Amino acid sequence: MLLGFSAGHVLAARGGVAEVRITAPKEASNAEDGVLVNVSISNPNRSAIKILRYFTPVDGIKQNLFDLSVNGQTAEYIGPDYKRPAPTEKDYITLNPGESIDTVVDLAGFYDLSESGYYRISYKAEGQNIFSRDNNFMAAPDALSSNGVEVWVAGRETKAPDYEPIDNVAGTTTYTGCSTSRQSLLLTARNNAYTYSNTAYNYLNAGTTGSRYTTWFGVYNASRYSTVRSHFSSIRTAMNNAAVKFNCTCTDSAYAYVYPTQPYTIYLCNAFWSAPATGTDSKAGTLVHEMSHFNVVAGTDDWAYGQSAAKNLARTNPARAVDNADSHEYFAENTPSLP
């Protein structure tokens, strides 16, 4: 029984620099069906705007772009989390006045849809530099949000696997699609990443609150500081002891990505291989970034990409900084060195 809901029943609409509207072509999805959503992002302004393509679905779902809930509970995102370079002009999509981009996405396989019920679905992408400040003269929020729809979804076997933290495993390193030379680079990167994460943990365990901490995580707060210390305790333990699986088959322009619910497999992409061994945006730092994404480690998200955006996040929203993977990486790399 569909209780009178129409397909893509609109719940509420919110405005912004860019307008996002979603509709659902079907009012109900069986367990064998996809859960399709039409996403339209339009420019209602009198001048062009530029939107960072990572926060749109034009290339598919490569990070958490939607807010889903069922029976009062949030449906967990189980798709990939990427480390990307700081965005440049080529990473932005230009929308002229009145122009829109329309994409159909299938949410199945990217969110935990194991529970049957009416799912409230809306578009909710948040992060630094979503809008190009060079192009947008107005103060733009770093978010894209939409109206909501309700769709009946029959539960299916997409629930994220339940994992318990592993404190002492063999510490093996295995590979998929990695040449002998790349295997050697990855072993070195893992060793360096362990050194980075261990040094970062020792800094925090000593209670140090110098500019190194405040630059990447913001003004000192005891609860947030404890959270970061706990994160690095878990990162160094996993980096040293976990059975890590490196997959070298990715051809994306990003550095790397992981599925947070599938420890400890790390997919290495094109930018990783040209990165320095250590230092800013390094191979070792990339592994710290990706290790922090695993739910059993630190469960971080991607609120900001690049040093400049991460520093701004620390100043403006420390709570998000302590949940940002790049902030953990830059704190661990400590390049240039901060006391």
PDB file of N, CA, C and O in Angstrom, residues 239-266:
ATOM      1  N   MET A 239      47.926   1.007  10.468  1.00  0.00           N
ATOM      2  CA  MET A 239      49.021   1.120   9.503  1.00  0.00           C
ATOM      3  C   MET A 239      50.119   0.117   9.815  1.00  0.00           C
ATOM      4  O   MET A 239      50.777  -0.419   8.921  1.00  0.00           O
ATOM      5  N   ASN A 240      50.310  -0.168  11.075  1.00  0.00           N
ATOM      6  CA  ASN A 240      51.373  -1.084  11.493  1.00  0.00           C
ATOM      7  C   ASN A 240      50.928  -2.540  11.459  1.00  0.00           C
ATOM      8  O   ASN A 240      51.706  -3.413  11.063  1.00  0.00           O
ATOM      9  N   ASN A 241      49.704  -2.817  11.854  1.00  0.00           N
ATOM     10  CA  ASN A 241      49.302  -4.196  12.111  1.00  0.00           C
ATOM     11  C   ASN A 241      48.273  -4.787  11.160  1.00  0.00           C
ATOM     12  O   ASN A 241      48.158  -6.017  11.063  1.00  0.00           O
ATOM     13  N   ALA A 242      47.501  -3.968  10.483  1.00  0.00           N
ATOM     14  CA  ALA A 242      46.401  -4.495   9.685  1.00  0.00           C
ATOM     15  C   ALA A 242      46.887  -5.211   8.433  1.00  0.00           C
ATOM     16  O   ALA A 242      47.986  -4.966   7.931  1.00  0.00           O
ATOM     17  N   ALA A 243      46.047  -6.099   7.917  1.00  0.00           N
ATOM     18  CA  ALA A 243      46.320  -6.785   6.656  1.00  0.00           C
ATOM     19  C   ALA A 243      45.836  -5.871   5.527  1.00  0.00           C
ATOM     20  O   ALA A 243      44.662  -5.871   5.163  1.00  0.00           O
ATOM     21  N   VAL A 244      46.748  -5.070   4.997  1.00  0.00           N
ATOM     22  CA  VAL A 244      46.401  -4.061   4.002  1.00  0.00           C
ATOM     23  C   VAL A 244      46.456  -4.671   2.602  1.00  0.00           C
ATOM     24  O   VAL A 244      47.387  -5.403   2.262  1.00  0.00           O
ATOM     25  N   LYS A 245      45.448  -4.331   1.792  1.00  0.00           N
ATOM     26  CA  LYS A 245      45.394  -4.789   0.407  1.00  0.00           C
ATOM     27  C   LYS A 245      45.458  -3.563  -0.503  1.00  0.00           C
ATOM     28  O   LYS A 245      44.586  -2.694  -0.454  1.00  0.00           O
ATOM     29  N   PHE A 246      46.489  -3.484  -1.331  1.00  0.00           N
ATOM     30  CA  PHE A 246      46.629  -2.384  -2.276  1.00  0.00           C
ATOM     31  C   PHE A 246      46.127  -2.838  -3.645  1.00  0.00           C
ATOM     32  O   PHE A 246      46.502  -3.901  -4.141  1.00  0.00           O
ATOM     33  N   ASN A 247      45.293  -2.003  -4.254  1.00  0.00           N
ATOM     34  CA  ASN A 247      44.760  -2.292  -5.576  1.00  0.00           C
ATOM     35  C   ASN A 247      45.220  -1.199  -6.536  1.00  0.00           C
ATOM     36  O   ASN A 247      44.921  -0.016  -6.319  1.00  0.00           O
ATOM     37  N   CYS A 248      45.952  -1.560  -7.580  1.00  0.00           N
ATOM     38  CA  CYS A 248      46.564  -0.588  -8.494  1.00  0.00           C
ATOM     39  C   CYS A 248      45.816  -0.449  -9.814  1.00  0.00           C
ATOM     40  O   CYS A 248      46.381   0.038 -10.800  1.00  0.00           O
ATOM     41  N   THR A 249      44.558  -0.853  -9.862  1.00  0.00           N
ATOM     42  CA  THR A 249      43.838  -0.868 -11.143  1.00  0.00           C
ATOM     43  C   THR A 249      43.103   0.425 -11.450  1.00  0.00           C
ATOM     44  O   THR A 249      42.558   0.581 -12.548  1.00  0.00           O
ATOM     45  N   CYS A 250      43.062   1.374 -10.517  1.00  0.00           N
ATOM     46  CA  CYS A 250      42.337   2.631 -10.728  1.00  0.00           C
ATOM     47  C   CYS A 250      43.051   3.492 -11.769  1.00  0.00           C
ATOM     48  O   CYS A 250      44.278   3.642 -11.734  1.00  0.00           O
ATOM     49  N   THR A 251      42.280   4.096 -12.687  1.00  0.00           N
ATOM     50  CA  THR A 251      42.838   5.011 -13.685  1.00  0.00           C
ATOM     51  C   THR A 251      42.256   6.413 -13.554  1.00  0.00           C
ATOM     52  O   THR A 251      42.413   7.252 -14.436  1.00  0.00           O
ATOM     53  N   ASP A 252      41.583   6.684 -12.452  1.00  0.00           N
ATOM     54  CA  ASP A 252      41.025   8.007 -12.177  1.00  0.00           C
ATOM     55  C   ASP A 252      42.154   9.000 -11.930  1.00  0.00           C
ATOM     56  O   ASP A 252      43.266   8.623 -11.552  1.00  0.00           O
ATOM     57  N   SER A 253      41.886  10.295 -12.119  1.00  0.00           N
ATOM     58  CA  SER A 253      42.905  11.327 -11.895  1.00  0.00           C
ATOM     59  C   SER A 253      43.152  11.608 -10.424  1.00  0.00           C
ATOM     60  O   SER A 253      44.071  12.352 -10.073  1.00  0.00           O
ATOM     61  N   ALA A 254      42.341  11.038  -9.527  1.00  0.00           N
ATOM     62  CA  ALA A 254      42.503  11.245  -8.085  1.00  0.00           C
ATOM     63  C   ALA A 254      43.757  10.537  -7.580  1.00  0.00           C
ATOM     64  O   ALA A 254      44.457   9.842  -8.319  1.00  0.00           O
ATOM     65  N   TYR A 255      44.056  10.725  -6.283  1.00  0.00           N
ATOM     66  CA  TYR A 255      45.174  10.022  -5.653  1.00  0.00           C
ATOM     67  C   TYR A 255      44.797   8.583  -5.310  1.00  0.00           C
ATOM     68  O   TYR A 255      45.538   7.650  -5.614  1.00  0.00           O
ATOM     69  N   ALA A 256      43.664   8.430  -4.639  1.00  0.00           N
ATOM     70  CA  ALA A 256      43.290   7.113  -4.131  1.00  0.00           C
ATOM     71  C   ALA A 256      41.857   7.172  -3.624  1.00  0.00           C
ATOM     72  O   ALA A 256      41.278   8.253  -3.473  1.00  0.00           O
ATOM     73  N   TYR A 257      41.306   5.999  -3.360  1.00  0.00           N
ATOM     74  CA  TYR A 257      39.997   5.954  -2.712  1.00  0.00           C
ATOM     75  C   TYR A 257      39.861   4.643  -1.954  1.00  0.00           C
ATOM     76  O   TYR A 257      40.607   3.679  -2.179  1.00  0.00           O
ATOM     77  N   VAL A 258      38.892   4.639  -1.029  1.00  0.00           N
ATOM     78  CA  VAL A 258      38.550   3.425  -0.283  1.00  0.00           C
ATOM     79  C   VAL A 258      37.043   3.366  -0.131  1.00  0.00           C
ATOM     80  O   VAL A 258      36.342   4.362  -0.321  1.00  0.00           O
ATOM     81  N   TYR A 259      36.546   2.187   0.203  1.00  0.00           N
ATOM     82  CA  TYR A 259      35.181   2.023   0.673  1.00  0.00           C
ATOM     83  C   TYR A 259      35.267   1.940   2.198  1.00  0.00           C
ATOM     84  O   TYR A 259      35.855   0.986   2.742  1.00  0.00           O
ATOM     85  N   PRO A 260      34.705   2.923   2.913  1.00  0.00           N
ATOM     86  CA  PRO A 260      34.894   2.984   4.363  1.00  0.00           C
ATOM     87  C   PRO A 260      34.467   1.739   5.119  1.00  0.00           C
ATOM     88  O   PRO A 260      34.985   1.458   6.200  1.00  0.00           O
ATOM     89  N   THR A 261      33.522   0.989   4.557  1.00  0.00           N
ATOM     90  CA  THR A 261      33.037  -0.218   5.244  1.00  0.00           C
ATOM     91  C   THR A 261      33.820  -1.462   4.863  1.00  0.00           C
ATOM     92  O   THR A 261      33.460  -2.570   5.277  1.00  0.00           O
ATOM     93  N   GLN A 262      34.902  -1.296   4.062  1.00  0.00           N
ATOM     94  CA  GLN A 262      35.662  -2.458   3.598  1.00  0.00           C
ATOM     95  C   GLN A 262      37.151  -2.289   3.906  1.00  0.00           C
ATOM     96  O   GLN A 262      37.971  -2.081   3.017  1.00  0.00           O
ATOM     97  N   PRO A 263      37.503  -2.375   5.191  1.00  0.00           N
ATOM     98  CA  PRO A 263      38.928  -2.288   5.539  1.00  0.00           C
ATOM     99  C   PRO A 263      39.640  -3.574   5.114  1.00  0.00           C
ATOM    100  O   PRO A 263      39.025  -4.648   5.102  1.00  0.00           O
ATOM    101  N   TYR A 264      40.879  -3.548   4.769  1.00  0.00           N
ATOM    102  CA  TYR A 264      41.755  -2.386   4.654  1.00  0.00           C
ATOM    103  C   TYR A 264      42.264  -2.323   3.222  1.00  0.00           C
ATOM    104  O   TYR A 264      43.451  -2.297   2.970  1.00  0.00           O
ATOM    105  N   THR A 265      41.315  -2.299   2.259  1.00  0.00           N
ATOM    106  CA  THR A 265      41.656  -2.250   0.844  1.00  0.00           C
ATOM    107  C   THR A 265      41.753  -0.803   0.382  1.00  0.00           C
ATOM    108  O   THR A 265      40.805  -0.030   0.569  1.00  0.00           O
ATOM    109  N   ILE A 266      42.897  -0.434  -0.204  1.00  0.00           N
ATOM    110  CA  ILE A 266      43.133   0.936  -0.674  1.00  0.00           C
ATOM    111  C   ILE A 266      43.398   0.887  -2.167  1.00  0.00           C
ATOM    112  O   ILE A 266      44.278   0.159  -2.633  1.00  0.00           O
TER     113      ILE A 266
END
